Tab-separated table of C-alpha atoms and ligand atoms in Angstrom:
chain	number	residue	atom	x	y	z
A	1	UNK	CA	-6.447	35.601	3.457
A	2	UNK	CA	-7.869	32.215	2.414
A	3	UNK	CA	-5.606	29.302	3.277
A	4	UNK	CA	-5.579	25.670	4.429
A	5	UNK	CA	-4.841	24.010	7.754
A	6	UNK	CA	-1.576	22.588	6.396
A	7	UNK	CA	-0.400	26.140	5.633
A	8	UNK	CA	-1.444	27.555	9.016
A	9	UNK	CA	2.065	27.483	10.610
A	10	UNK	CA	3.059	30.255	8.163
A	11	UNK	CA	0.326	32.531	9.467
A	12	UNK	CA	0.930	32.651	13.214
A	13	UNK	CA	-0.495	35.891	14.605
A	14	UNK	CA	-2.416	36.619	11.395
A	15	UNK	CA	-6.097	36.403	10.578
A	16	UNK	CA	-7.012	33.810	7.943
A	17	UNK	CA	-10.079	32.132	6.457
A	18	UNK	CA	-10.288	28.372	6.006
A	19	UNK	CA	-12.895	26.262	4.225
A	20	UNK	CA	-13.558	23.438	6.687
A	21	UNK	CA	-15.894	20.787	8.061
A	22	UNK	CA	-16.807	20.226	11.686
A	23	UNK	CA	-15.274	16.924	12.788
A	24	UNK	CA	-16.247	17.162	16.439
A	25	UNK	CA	-17.223	19.753	19.012
A	26	UNK	CA	-17.474	20.417	22.705
A	27	UNK	CA	-18.696	23.495	24.464
A	28	UNK	CA	-19.343	24.803	27.927
A	29	UNK	CA	-20.932	28.092	28.902
A	30	UNK	CA	-19.073	30.897	27.197
A	31	UNK	CA	-16.688	28.842	25.049
A	32	UNK	CA	-16.937	26.299	22.218
A	33	UNK	CA	-14.131	24.126	20.879
A	34	UNK	CA	-14.589	23.173	17.230
A	35	UNK	CA	-12.491	20.317	15.856
A	36	UNK	CA	-12.030	21.432	12.277
A	37	UNK	CA	-10.808	19.469	9.286
A	38	UNK	CA	-10.239	20.714	5.762
A	39	UNK	CA	-8.682	17.733	3.994
A	40	UNK	CA	-5.145	18.983	4.537
A	41	UNK	CA	-5.279	18.523	8.308
A	42	UNK	CA	-7.094	18.846	11.604
A	43	UNK	CA	-7.087	21.910	13.870
A	44	UNK	CA	-9.024	23.268	16.802
A	45	UNK	CA	-11.031	26.468	16.526
A	46	UNK	CA	-11.784	28.215	19.817
A	47	UNK	CA	-14.957	30.305	19.875
A	48	UNK	CA	-15.220	32.667	22.845
A	49	UNK	CA	-18.627	34.241	23.355
A	50	UNK	CA	-17.356	37.806	23.747
A	51	UNK	CA	-15.097	37.611	20.645
A	52	UNK	CA	-17.823	36.809	18.100
A	53	UNK	CA	-21.305	38.019	17.223
A	54	UNK	CA	-24.202	36.557	19.153
A	55	UNK	CA	-25.361	34.755	15.996
A	56	UNK	CA	-21.959	33.191	15.364
A	57	UNK	CA	-21.679	31.995	18.960
A	58	UNK	CA	-25.103	30.380	18.647
A	59	UNK	CA	-23.981	28.766	15.384
A	60	UNK	CA	-20.843	27.373	16.984
A	61	UNK	CA	-22.666	25.945	19.999
A	62	UNK	CA	-25.338	24.236	17.915
A	63	UNK	CA	-23.289	23.256	14.882
A	64	UNK	CA	-23.787	19.647	13.731
A	65	UNK	CA	-21.019	17.235	12.795
A	66	UNK	CA	-19.768	17.546	9.174
A	67	UNK	CA	-21.369	20.936	8.625
A	68	UNK	CA	-19.234	22.834	6.114
A	69	UNK	CA	-18.174	26.446	6.595
A	70	UNK	CA	-15.769	29.256	5.955
A	71	UNK	CA	-14.238	30.073	9.278
A	72	UNK	CA	-12.140	33.150	9.992
A	73	UNK	CA	-9.845	33.816	12.932
A	74	UNK	CA	-6.375	34.443	14.276
A	75	UNK	CA	-3.760	31.659	14.240
A	76	UNK	CA	-2.049	31.174	17.602
A	77	UNK	CA	0.397	28.650	18.931
A	78	UNK	CA	-1.118	25.733	20.894
A	79	UNK	CA	1.622	23.779	22.634
A	80	UNK	CA	-0.773	21.078	23.907
A	81	UNK	CA	-1.842	19.795	20.497
A	82	UNK	CA	0.516	17.725	18.332
A	83	UNK	CA	-0.363	20.041	15.423
A	84	UNK	CA	0.917	23.016	17.425
A	85	UNK	CA	-1.607	25.695	16.346
A	86	UNK	CA	-5.233	26.663	16.852
A	87	UNK	CA	-7.572	29.345	15.598
A	88	UNK	CA	-9.142	32.023	17.778
A	89	UNK	CA	-12.360	32.294	15.838
A	90	UNK	CA	-13.776	35.680	14.817
A	91	UNK	CA	-16.427	34.754	12.271
A	92	UNK	CA	-18.267	31.722	10.910
A	93	UNK	CA	-20.103	31.422	7.594
A	94	UNK	CA	-21.934	28.106	7.249
A	95	UNK	CA	-21.931	26.706	3.705
A	96	UNK	CA	-24.036	23.596	4.267
A	97	UNK	CA	-25.554	22.154	7.389
A	98	UNK	CA	-25.107	18.382	7.716
A	99	UNK	CA	-28.029	16.597	9.350
A	100	UNK	CA	-27.717	13.239	11.135
A	101	UNK	CA	-24.201	12.347	9.990
A	102	UNK	CA	-24.108	8.581	10.502
A	103	UNK	CA	-20.537	8.208	11.794
A	104	UNK	CA	-20.537	9.731	15.259
A	105	UNK	CA	-17.507	9.913	17.573
A	106	UNK	CA	-18.788	6.768	19.355
A	107	UNK	CA	-17.623	3.271	18.369
A	108	UNK	CA	-19.103	1.629	15.272
A	109	UNK	CA	-18.854	-1.942	14.006
A	110	UNK	CA	-16.582	-2.756	11.070
A	111	UNK	CA	-19.392	-3.673	8.643
A	112	UNK	CA	-21.189	-0.412	9.403
A	113	UNK	CA	-18.012	1.567	8.790
A	114	UNK	CA	-17.262	-0.355	5.581
A	115	UNK	CA	-20.816	0.352	4.317
A	116	UNK	CA	-20.072	4.038	4.946
A	117	UNK	CA	-16.564	3.998	3.530
A	118	UNK	CA	-17.381	7.080	1.420
A	119	UNK	CA	-17.837	8.991	4.696
A	120	UNK	CA	-15.470	6.993	6.914
A	121	UNK	CA	-12.577	8.297	4.788
A	122	UNK	CA	-13.074	11.665	6.488
A	123	UNK	CA	-12.120	10.333	9.915
A	124	UNK	CA	-8.799	11.227	11.461
A	125	UNK	CA	-7.449	7.661	11.422
A	126	UNK	CA	-8.460	6.908	7.857
A	127	UNK	CA	-7.088	10.271	6.777
A	128	UNK	CA	-3.754	9.416	8.404
A	129	UNK	CA	-3.573	5.998	6.705
A	130	UNK	CA	-4.303	7.504	3.261
A	131	UNK	CA	-1.671	10.198	3.792
A	132	UNK	CA	0.867	7.478	4.579
A	133	UNK	CA	-0.237	5.616	1.440
A	134	UNK	CA	0.292	8.816	-0.529
A	135	UNK	CA	3.767	9.285	0.945
A	136	UNK	CA	4.757	5.723	0.010
A	137	UNK	CA	3.660	6.409	-3.580
A	138	UNK	CA	5.511	9.741	-3.644
A	139	UNK	CA	8.702	8.187	-2.249
A	140	UNK	CA	8.409	5.310	-4.733
A	141	UNK	CA	8.403	7.675	-7.716
A	142	UNK	CA	11.282	9.630	-6.179
A	143	UNK	CA	13.368	6.513	-5.569
A	144	UNK	CA	12.942	5.045	-9.033
A	145	UNK	CA	13.215	8.359	-10.837
A	146	UNK	CA	16.452	9.261	-9.110
A	147	UNK	CA	17.883	5.813	-9.872
A	148	UNK	CA	17.305	6.027	-13.613
A	149	UNK	CA	14.137	3.954	-14.000
A	150	UNK	CA	11.527	4.716	-16.666
A	151	UNK	CA	7.882	4.455	-15.614
A	152	UNK	CA	6.067	2.085	-17.931
A	153	UNK	CA	2.332	1.417	-17.830
A	154	UNK	CA	1.474	-2.197	-18.644
A	155	UNK	CA	-2.036	-2.965	-19.931
A	156	UNK	CA	-4.832	-3.866	-17.537
A	157	UNK	CA	-6.829	-5.847	-20.085
A	158	UNK	CA	-4.622	-8.778	-21.053
A	159	UNK	CA	-4.700	-12.000	-23.006
A	160	UNK	CA	-2.087	-13.767	-20.902
A	161	UNK	CA	-1.639	-14.479	-17.213
A	162	UNK	CA	1.523	-13.950	-15.190
A	163	UNK	CA	0.750	-15.688	-11.929
A	164	UNK	CA	-1.294	-18.748	-12.870
A	165	UNK	CA	-4.769	-19.089	-14.247
A	166	UNK	CA	-6.897	-19.967	-11.235
A	167	UNK	CA	-7.278	-16.451	-9.865
A	168	UNK	CA	-8.091	-14.595	-13.087
A	169	UNK	CA	-10.972	-12.222	-13.599
A	170	UNK	CA	-12.398	-13.080	-16.988
A	171	UNK	CA	-14.049	-10.545	-19.204
A	172	UNK	CA	-15.240	-10.336	-22.778
A	173	UNK	CA	-13.006	-8.443	-25.206
A	174	UNK	CA	-15.359	-8.254	-28.174
A	175	UNK	CA	-15.059	-11.778	-29.601
A	176	UNK	CA	-12.039	-12.726	-27.530
A	177	UNK	CA	-11.546	-13.812	-23.945
A	178	UNK	CA	-9.578	-11.318	-21.835
A	179	UNK	CA	-8.454	-11.083	-18.209
A	180	UNK	CA	-7.842	-8.257	-15.795
A	181	UNK	CA	-4.121	-8.042	-15.095
A	182	UNK	CA	-2.758	-9.988	-12.115
A	183	UNK	CA	0.662	-8.413	-12.596
A	184	UNK	CA	2.290	-6.281	-15.260
A	185	UNK	CA	5.464	-8.318	-15.072
A	186	UNK	CA	5.495	-10.013	-18.469
A	187	UNK	CA	5.016	-6.663	-20.211
A	188	UNK	CA	7.610	-5.030	-17.965
A	189	UNK	CA	10.134	-7.656	-19.081
A	190	UNK	CA	9.536	-6.513	-22.653
A	191	UNK	CA	9.926	-2.898	-21.515
A	192	UNK	CA	13.179	-3.667	-19.642
A	193	UNK	CA	14.645	-4.925	-22.929
A	194	UNK	CA	13.721	-1.560	-24.449
A	195	UNK	CA	14.553	0.820	-21.563
A	196	UNK	CA	16.914	-1.076	-19.242
A	197	UNK	CA	15.373	-0.246	-15.874
A	198	UNK	CA	11.624	0.246	-15.665
A	199	UNK	CA	8.892	0.297	-13.057
A	200	UNK	CA	5.141	0.311	-13.050
A	201	UNK	CA	2.548	1.323	-10.504
A	202	UNK	CA	-0.979	0.212	-11.088
A	203	UNK	CA	-3.977	-1.823	-10.057
A	204	UNK	CA	-3.911	-5.611	-10.231
A	205	UNK	CA	-6.751	-8.058	-9.793
A	206	UNK	CA	-6.946	-11.480	-8.216
A	207	UNK	CA	-10.106	-13.516	-7.892
A	208	UNK	CA	-8.738	-15.041	-4.709
A	209	UNK	CA	-11.271	-16.694	-2.474
A	210	UNK	CA	-9.102	-15.722	0.521
A	211	UNK	CA	-10.824	-13.831	3.283
A	212	UNK	CA	-7.804	-12.790	5.314
A	213	UNK	CA	-6.522	-9.515	6.680
A	214	UNK	CA	-3.834	-9.485	3.959
A	215	UNK	CA	-5.892	-10.145	0.817
A	216	UNK	CA	-7.696	-7.745	-1.457
A	217	UNK	CA	-9.364	-8.605	-4.771
A	218	UNK	CA	-8.099	-5.369	-6.322
A	219	UNK	CA	-4.756	-4.122	-5.068
A	220	UNK	CA	-1.969	-1.859	-6.288
A	221	UNK	CA	1.487	-3.082	-7.103
A	222	UNK	CA	4.828	-1.408	-7.724
A	223	UNK	CA	6.758	-3.564	-10.182
A	224	UNK	CA	10.361	-2.742	-11.098
A	225	UNK	CA	12.106	-4.820	-13.788
A	226	UNK	CA	15.835	-4.522	-14.531
A	227	UNK	CA	17.928	-5.781	-17.468
A	228	UNK	CA	21.474	-6.981	-16.665
A	229	UNK	CA	20.567	-7.398	-12.983
A	230	UNK	CA	20.863	-10.787	-11.277
A	231	UNK	CA	18.984	-12.156	-8.267
A	232	UNK	CA	21.469	-10.926	-5.630
A	233	UNK	CA	21.625	-7.461	-7.152
A	234	UNK	CA	17.827	-7.353	-7.218
A	235	UNK	CA	17.705	-8.088	-3.469
A	236	UNK	CA	19.991	-5.116	-2.874
A	237	UNK	CA	17.687	-2.865	-4.899
A	238	UNK	CA	14.691	-4.144	-2.927
A	239	UNK	CA	16.247	-3.449	0.473
A	240	UNK	CA	17.389	0.008	-0.661
A	241	UNK	CA	13.920	0.807	-1.979
A	242	UNK	CA	12.038	-0.410	1.094
A	243	UNK	CA	14.442	1.408	3.458
A	244	UNK	CA	14.018	4.602	1.438
A	245	UNK	CA	10.244	4.406	1.652
A	246	UNK	CA	10.212	3.668	5.396
A	247	UNK	CA	12.565	6.551	6.164
A	248	UNK	CA	10.494	8.894	3.956
A	249	UNK	CA	7.331	7.993	5.862
A	250	UNK	CA	9.119	8.547	9.193
A	251	UNK	CA	10.392	11.932	8.036
A	252	UNK	CA	7.236	13.215	6.326
A	253	UNK	CA	4.322	11.602	8.188
A	254	UNK	CA	5.082	12.368	11.818
A	255	UNK	CA	1.595	13.702	12.594
A	256	UNK	CA	-0.083	10.756	10.872
A	257	UNK	CA	2.067	8.200	12.685
A	258	UNK	CA	1.199	9.944	15.964
A	259	UNK	CA	-2.539	9.855	15.192
A	260	UNK	CA	-2.212	6.113	14.536
A	261	UNK	CA	-0.107	5.664	17.698
A	262	UNK	CA	2.423	3.781	15.583
A	263	UNK	CA	5.489	2.594	17.493
A	264	UNK	CA	8.126	4.301	15.359
A	265	UNK	CA	11.152	2.867	17.166
A	266	UNK	CA	10.587	-0.345	15.222
A	267	UNK	CA	10.404	1.529	11.912
A	268	UNK	CA	13.531	3.598	12.603
A	269	UNK	CA	15.566	0.374	12.556
A	270	UNK	CA	14.453	-0.456	8.993
A	271	UNK	CA	17.655	0.248	7.082
A	272	UNK	CA	19.468	-1.858	4.470
A	273	UNK	CA	20.839	-4.498	4.504
A	274	UNK	CA	18.012	-6.913	5.376
A	275	UNK	CA	18.631	-10.469	6.580
A	276	UNK	CA	18.282	-13.385	4.134
A	277	UNK	CA	17.264	-16.926	4.972
A	278	UNK	CA	16.966	-19.750	2.444
A	279	UNK	CA	13.705	-21.649	2.095
A	280	UNK	CA	15.567	-24.749	3.343
A	281	UNK	CA	16.685	-22.956	6.515
A	282	UNK	CA	13.232	-21.420	6.975
A	283	UNK	CA	11.753	-24.946	7.038
A	284	UNK	CA	14.319	-25.933	9.704
A	285	UNK	CA	13.563	-22.783	11.701
A	286	UNK	CA	9.831	-23.526	11.617
A	287	UNK	CA	10.382	-27.106	12.774
A	288	UNK	CA	12.452	-25.794	15.706
A	289	UNK	CA	9.606	-23.412	16.517
A	290	UNK	CA	7.198	-26.314	16.782
A	291	UNK	CA	5.583	-26.352	13.322
A	292	UNK	CA	5.738	-30.104	12.883
A	293	UNK	CA	3.210	-30.157	10.013
A	294	UNK	CA	5.268	-28.271	7.401
A	295	UNK	CA	7.313	-30.351	4.920
A	296	UNK	CA	9.921	-29.319	2.350
A	297	UNK	CA	8.093	-28.492	-0.877
A	298	UNK	CA	5.066	-26.871	0.752
A	299	UNK	CA	4.272	-23.177	0.562
A	300	UNK	CA	4.180	-21.046	3.691
A	301	UNK	CA	0.930	-19.780	5.128
A	302	UNK	CA	0.437	-16.608	7.161
A	303	UNK	CA	1.270	-18.279	10.526
A	304	UNK	CA	4.534	-19.627	9.074
A	305	UNK	CA	5.522	-16.228	7.683
A	306	UNK	CA	4.740	-14.550	10.979
A	307	UNK	CA	6.786	-17.121	12.910
A	308	UNK	CA	9.774	-16.665	10.586
A	309	UNK	CA	9.525	-12.862	10.767
A	310	UNK	CA	9.523	-13.005	14.580
A	311	UNK	CA	13.165	-14.107	14.511
A	312	UNK	CA	14.170	-10.799	12.879
A	313	UNK	CA	13.687	-7.103	13.628
A	314	UNK	CA	13.953	-6.046	9.983
A	315	UNK	CA	12.083	-7.422	6.969
A	316	UNK	CA	13.568	-10.797	5.986
A	317	UNK	CA	14.120	-12.278	2.518
A	318	UNK	CA	13.174	-15.921	2.187
A	319	UNK	CA	15.151	-17.042	-0.840
A	320	UNK	CA	15.327	-19.980	-3.235
A	321	UNK	CA	11.914	-21.632	-2.952
A	322	UNK	CA	11.187	-25.009	-4.537
A	323	UNK	CA	10.483	-24.518	-8.228
A	324	UNK	CA	7.182	-26.407	-8.065
A	325	UNK	CA	5.478	-23.843	-5.820
A	326	UNK	CA	6.627	-20.791	-7.779
A	327	UNK	CA	5.747	-19.184	-11.119
A	328	UNK	CA	6.836	-20.632	-14.488
A	329	UNK	CA	9.170	-17.761	-15.381
A	330	UNK	CA	11.617	-18.053	-12.449
A	331	UNK	CA	15.206	-19.020	-13.217
A	332	UNK	CA	16.454	-22.254	-11.653
A	333	UNK	CA	19.395	-21.991	-9.259
A	334	UNK	CA	22.417	-22.990	-11.389
A	335	UNK	CA	23.703	-25.063	-8.459
A	336	UNK	CA	20.400	-26.832	-7.779
A	337	UNK	CA	17.655	-27.736	-10.229
A	338	UNK	CA	14.924	-28.053	-7.614
A	339	UNK	CA	14.929	-24.444	-6.366
A	340	UNK	CA	14.603	-21.104	-8.164
A	341	UNK	CA	16.370	-17.733	-7.847
A	342	UNK	CA	13.562	-15.943	-6.091
A	343	UNK	CA	12.760	-14.252	-2.809
A	344	UNK	CA	9.736	-13.160	-0.844
A	345	UNK	CA	10.288	-10.241	1.500
A	346	UNK	CA	8.418	-10.741	4.766
A	347	UNK	CA	7.613	-7.632	6.800
A	348	UNK	CA	8.162	-7.608	10.564
A	349	UNK	CA	5.384	-7.591	13.173
A	350	UNK	CA	3.192	-10.095	11.347
A	351	UNK	CA	2.382	-8.030	8.234
A	352	UNK	CA	3.355	-10.851	5.913
A	353	UNK	CA	4.816	-10.958	2.408
A	354	UNK	CA	5.210	-7.470	0.966
A	355	UNK	CA	7.423	-8.354	-2.030
A	356	UNK	CA	7.623	-11.285	-4.404
A	357	UNK	CA	10.477	-11.243	-6.872
A	358	UNK	CA	12.887	-13.328	-8.906
A	359	UNK	CA	15.480	-13.574	-11.613
A	360	UNK	CA	13.693	-14.549	-14.824
A	361	UNK	CA	14.529	-17.409	-17.167
A	362	UNK	CA	16.524	-15.924	-20.066
A	363	UNK	CA	17.152	-19.132	-22.031
A	364	UNK	CA	14.700	-19.757	-24.884
A	365	UNK	CA	14.862	-23.564	-24.751
A	366	UNK	CA	14.249	-23.658	-20.999
A	367	UNK	CA	11.370	-21.182	-21.285
A	368	UNK	CA	9.819	-23.312	-24.032
A	369	UNK	CA	10.108	-26.339	-21.746
A	370	UNK	CA	8.377	-24.439	-18.891
A	371	UNK	CA	5.612	-23.403	-21.302
A	372	UNK	CA	4.907	-27.048	-22.048
A	373	UNK	CA	4.951	-27.992	-18.365
A	374	UNK	CA	2.466	-25.196	-17.587
A	375	UNK	CA	0.289	-25.640	-20.702
A	376	UNK	CA	1.040	-22.079	-21.740
A	377	UNK	CA	0.842	-22.642	-25.467
A	378	UNK	CA	-1.129	-20.398	-27.750
A	379	UNK	CA	-0.673	-17.054	-29.386
A	380	UNK	CA	-1.180	-15.058	-26.195
A	381	UNK	CA	2.280	-16.043	-24.943
A	382	UNK	CA	4.333	-16.058	-28.132
A	383	UNK	CA	5.505	-12.486	-27.759
A	384	UNK	CA	6.961	-13.318	-24.342
A	385	UNK	CA	9.028	-16.147	-25.844
A	386	UNK	CA	10.391	-13.768	-28.479
A	387	UNK	CA	12.033	-11.715	-25.714
A	388	UNK	CA	14.363	-14.724	-25.294
A	389	UNK	CA	14.995	-14.948	-29.016
A	390	UNK	CA	16.382	-11.501	-29.747
A	391	UNK	CA	19.265	-10.471	-27.502
A	392	UNK	CA	18.180	-12.200	-24.302
A	393	UNK	CA	19.953	-10.962	-21.147
A	394	UNK	CA	19.894	-11.825	-17.443
A	395	UNK	CA	17.144	-9.799	-15.821
A	396	UNK	CA	15.258	-9.626	-12.554
A	397	UNK	CA	12.304	-7.858	-11.065
A	398	UNK	CA	9.878	-7.783	-8.207
A	399	UNK	CA	6.432	-6.634	-7.116
A	400	UNK	CA	5.707	-4.755	-3.904
A	401	UNK	CA	2.130	-4.894	-2.645
A	402	UNK	CA	1.212	-1.326	-1.762
A	403	UNK	CA	-1.617	-2.086	0.654
A	404	UNK	CA	0.365	-4.544	2.760
A	405	UNK	CA	3.166	-1.987	2.953
A	406	UNK	CA	0.690	0.699	4.042
A	407	UNK	CA	-0.699	-1.684	6.686
A	408	UNK	CA	2.777	-2.367	8.042
A	409	UNK	CA	3.954	1.257	8.182
A	410	UNK	CA	0.629	2.533	9.560
A	411	UNK	CA	0.322	-0.334	12.003
A	412	UNK	CA	-3.258	-1.090	10.946
A	413	UNK	CA	-4.523	-4.605	11.383
A	414	UNK	CA	-6.382	-5.190	8.092
A	415	UNK	CA	-5.662	-4.189	4.478
A	416	UNK	CA	-9.282	-3.019	4.079
A	417	UNK	CA	-8.243	0.252	5.767
A	418	UNK	CA	-5.252	0.822	3.455
A	419	UNK	CA	-7.044	1.503	0.137
A	420	UNK	CA	-9.723	4.165	-0.373
A	421	UNK	CA	-12.440	1.783	-1.580
A	422	UNK	CA	-11.496	-1.824	-0.831
A	423	UNK	CA	-12.683	-4.654	-3.054
A	424	UNK	CA	-13.077	-7.722	-0.876
A	425	UNK	CA	-14.543	-11.178	-1.364
A	426	UNK	CA	-17.934	-9.978	-0.130
A	427	UNK	CA	-17.731	-6.276	-0.911
A	428	UNK	CA	-18.216	-4.169	-4.044
A	429	UNK	CA	-20.011	-1.310	-2.248
A	430	UNK	CA	-19.460	1.607	-2.012
B	501	4AD	O1	4.082	-12.422	-5.074
B	501	4AD	P1	3.233	-11.867	-6.176
B	501	4AD	O2	2.110	-12.700	-6.649
B	501	4AD	O3	4.255	-11.535	-7.346
B	501	4AD	C1	3.925	-11.138	-8.611
B	501	4AD	O4	2.828	-10.864	-9.007
B	501	4AD	C2	5.114	-10.931	-9.493
B	501	4AD	N1	4.691	-11.061	-10.900
B	501	4AD	C3	5.710	-9.578	-9.228
B	501	4AD	C4	6.917	-9.303	-10.052
B	501	4AD	O5	7.898	-10.005	-9.922
B	501	4AD	N2	6.863	-8.295	-10.877
B	501	4AD	O6	2.645	-10.457	-5.721
B	501	4AD	C5	3.521	-9.421	-5.328
B	501	4AD	C6	3.038	-8.772	-4.045
B	501	4AD	C7	2.966	-9.715	-2.858
B	501	4AD	O7	4.219	-9.847	-2.239
B	501	4AD	C8	1.975	-8.997	-1.962
B	501	4AD	O8	2.608	-7.952	-1.246
B	501	4AD	C9	1.035	-8.374	-2.959
B	501	4AD	O9	1.708	-8.305	-4.196
B	501	4AD	N3	-0.197	-9.160	-3.108
B	501	4AD	C10	-1.385	-8.816	-2.580
B	501	4AD	N4	-1.756	-7.765	-1.832
B	501	4AD	C11	-3.049	-7.684	-1.446
B	501	4AD	N5	-3.989	-8.588	-1.796
B	501	4AD	C12	-3.661	-9.658	-2.558
B	501	4AD	N6	-4.617	-10.528	-2.914
B	501	4AD	C13	-2.305	-9.816	-2.984
B	501	4AD	N7	-1.642	-10.722	-3.735
B	501	4AD	C14	-0.371	-10.308	-3.796
B	502	MG	MG1	4.062	-13.980	-3.757
């Protein structure tokens, strides 16, 4: 019976065959322990000299790391391993012998590992992080599907910019100038007027010169947009969504979280509602914490966000930022012209901003005024204005950065380990 490591618990006591690679190995005298991986999981194969042919025992003892094989044996319980099962090997058929695999079980430097990302992905830690990423994506689709959202795919090649023009990737579009999308938001607003509640999940691009542990050049965003939903209602959707995802990862990624030695007690507490603090109060809080340099009207940097997050055990919404440091489309607070109806959601434990969101301007005259202030004239933006011309309604939306969320839930330090092939300031390879 051919099966996979993930399916092994169904076959206790039975003999199965698995297509696998050798991740690691140790042997002594009459026994060899093969650490096997097959993509679905990791499992130990025990090769006892007297249970296999002489050839197969020789193979097992001398097998090199990342050699591929079909391996056959009996599945037995193994209480000592977190996986809970191992294989008592009966037969080995090598498919391909790997010679001099560069990533050995010893420590390697980050640049070396990043240069070998195509191979590094096979390691137990990287495998665990990608499985958590996959679970976040799965739970995202589940959450929005079961709440009546329609998945809408905004274009990646665009003629307009959502988040300001300084960080755009320019490209030729035949005779026109085009950009790679920074955010699907403007298109999702159009879609929300057609479908009510929509969400997108796709790659976004920012030519940011930031070399921090939270910035990628190419990253993936989940962007919901809702008609007839105001700022406060949007915050409730955000906290429900994030709680749902965290609890899904806790329920479905126990092995992965254990491999990563993630402290799950902190994640178990992530349940709606989340605390909210206004930008004004956040400034006061920072001053009390000794940040004497920050003034009202300035944006927060990573140290500020981390200091604010430290006062809370759950993610915290920082709401109502000054209008001058936020995007042109955000609706002013009806009680105060100088701040907008927006919020950033800051993850705990120093993982930074995972969501940016806002209520959008729905008044045509005000949007036209913002266009002038931001020099957003030209044909590329006319369609967006028309959304305010024909049955404009209050609407809100937000964008969750997938990689920062993966970093937080996995407990990994740097976003470069949260996407299969990271695009960084100094890296386009592999
Ligand atoms: O706050 P941002 O810029 O918001 C928007 O783009 C809105 N148009 C979204 C919307 O309302 N539909 O980006 C949203 C999130 C951030 O909170 C952060 O998690 C992530 O995207 N993000 C990045 N992640 C990795 N690398 C970068 N360079 C990122 N820039 C933003
Ligand atoms: Mg933001």
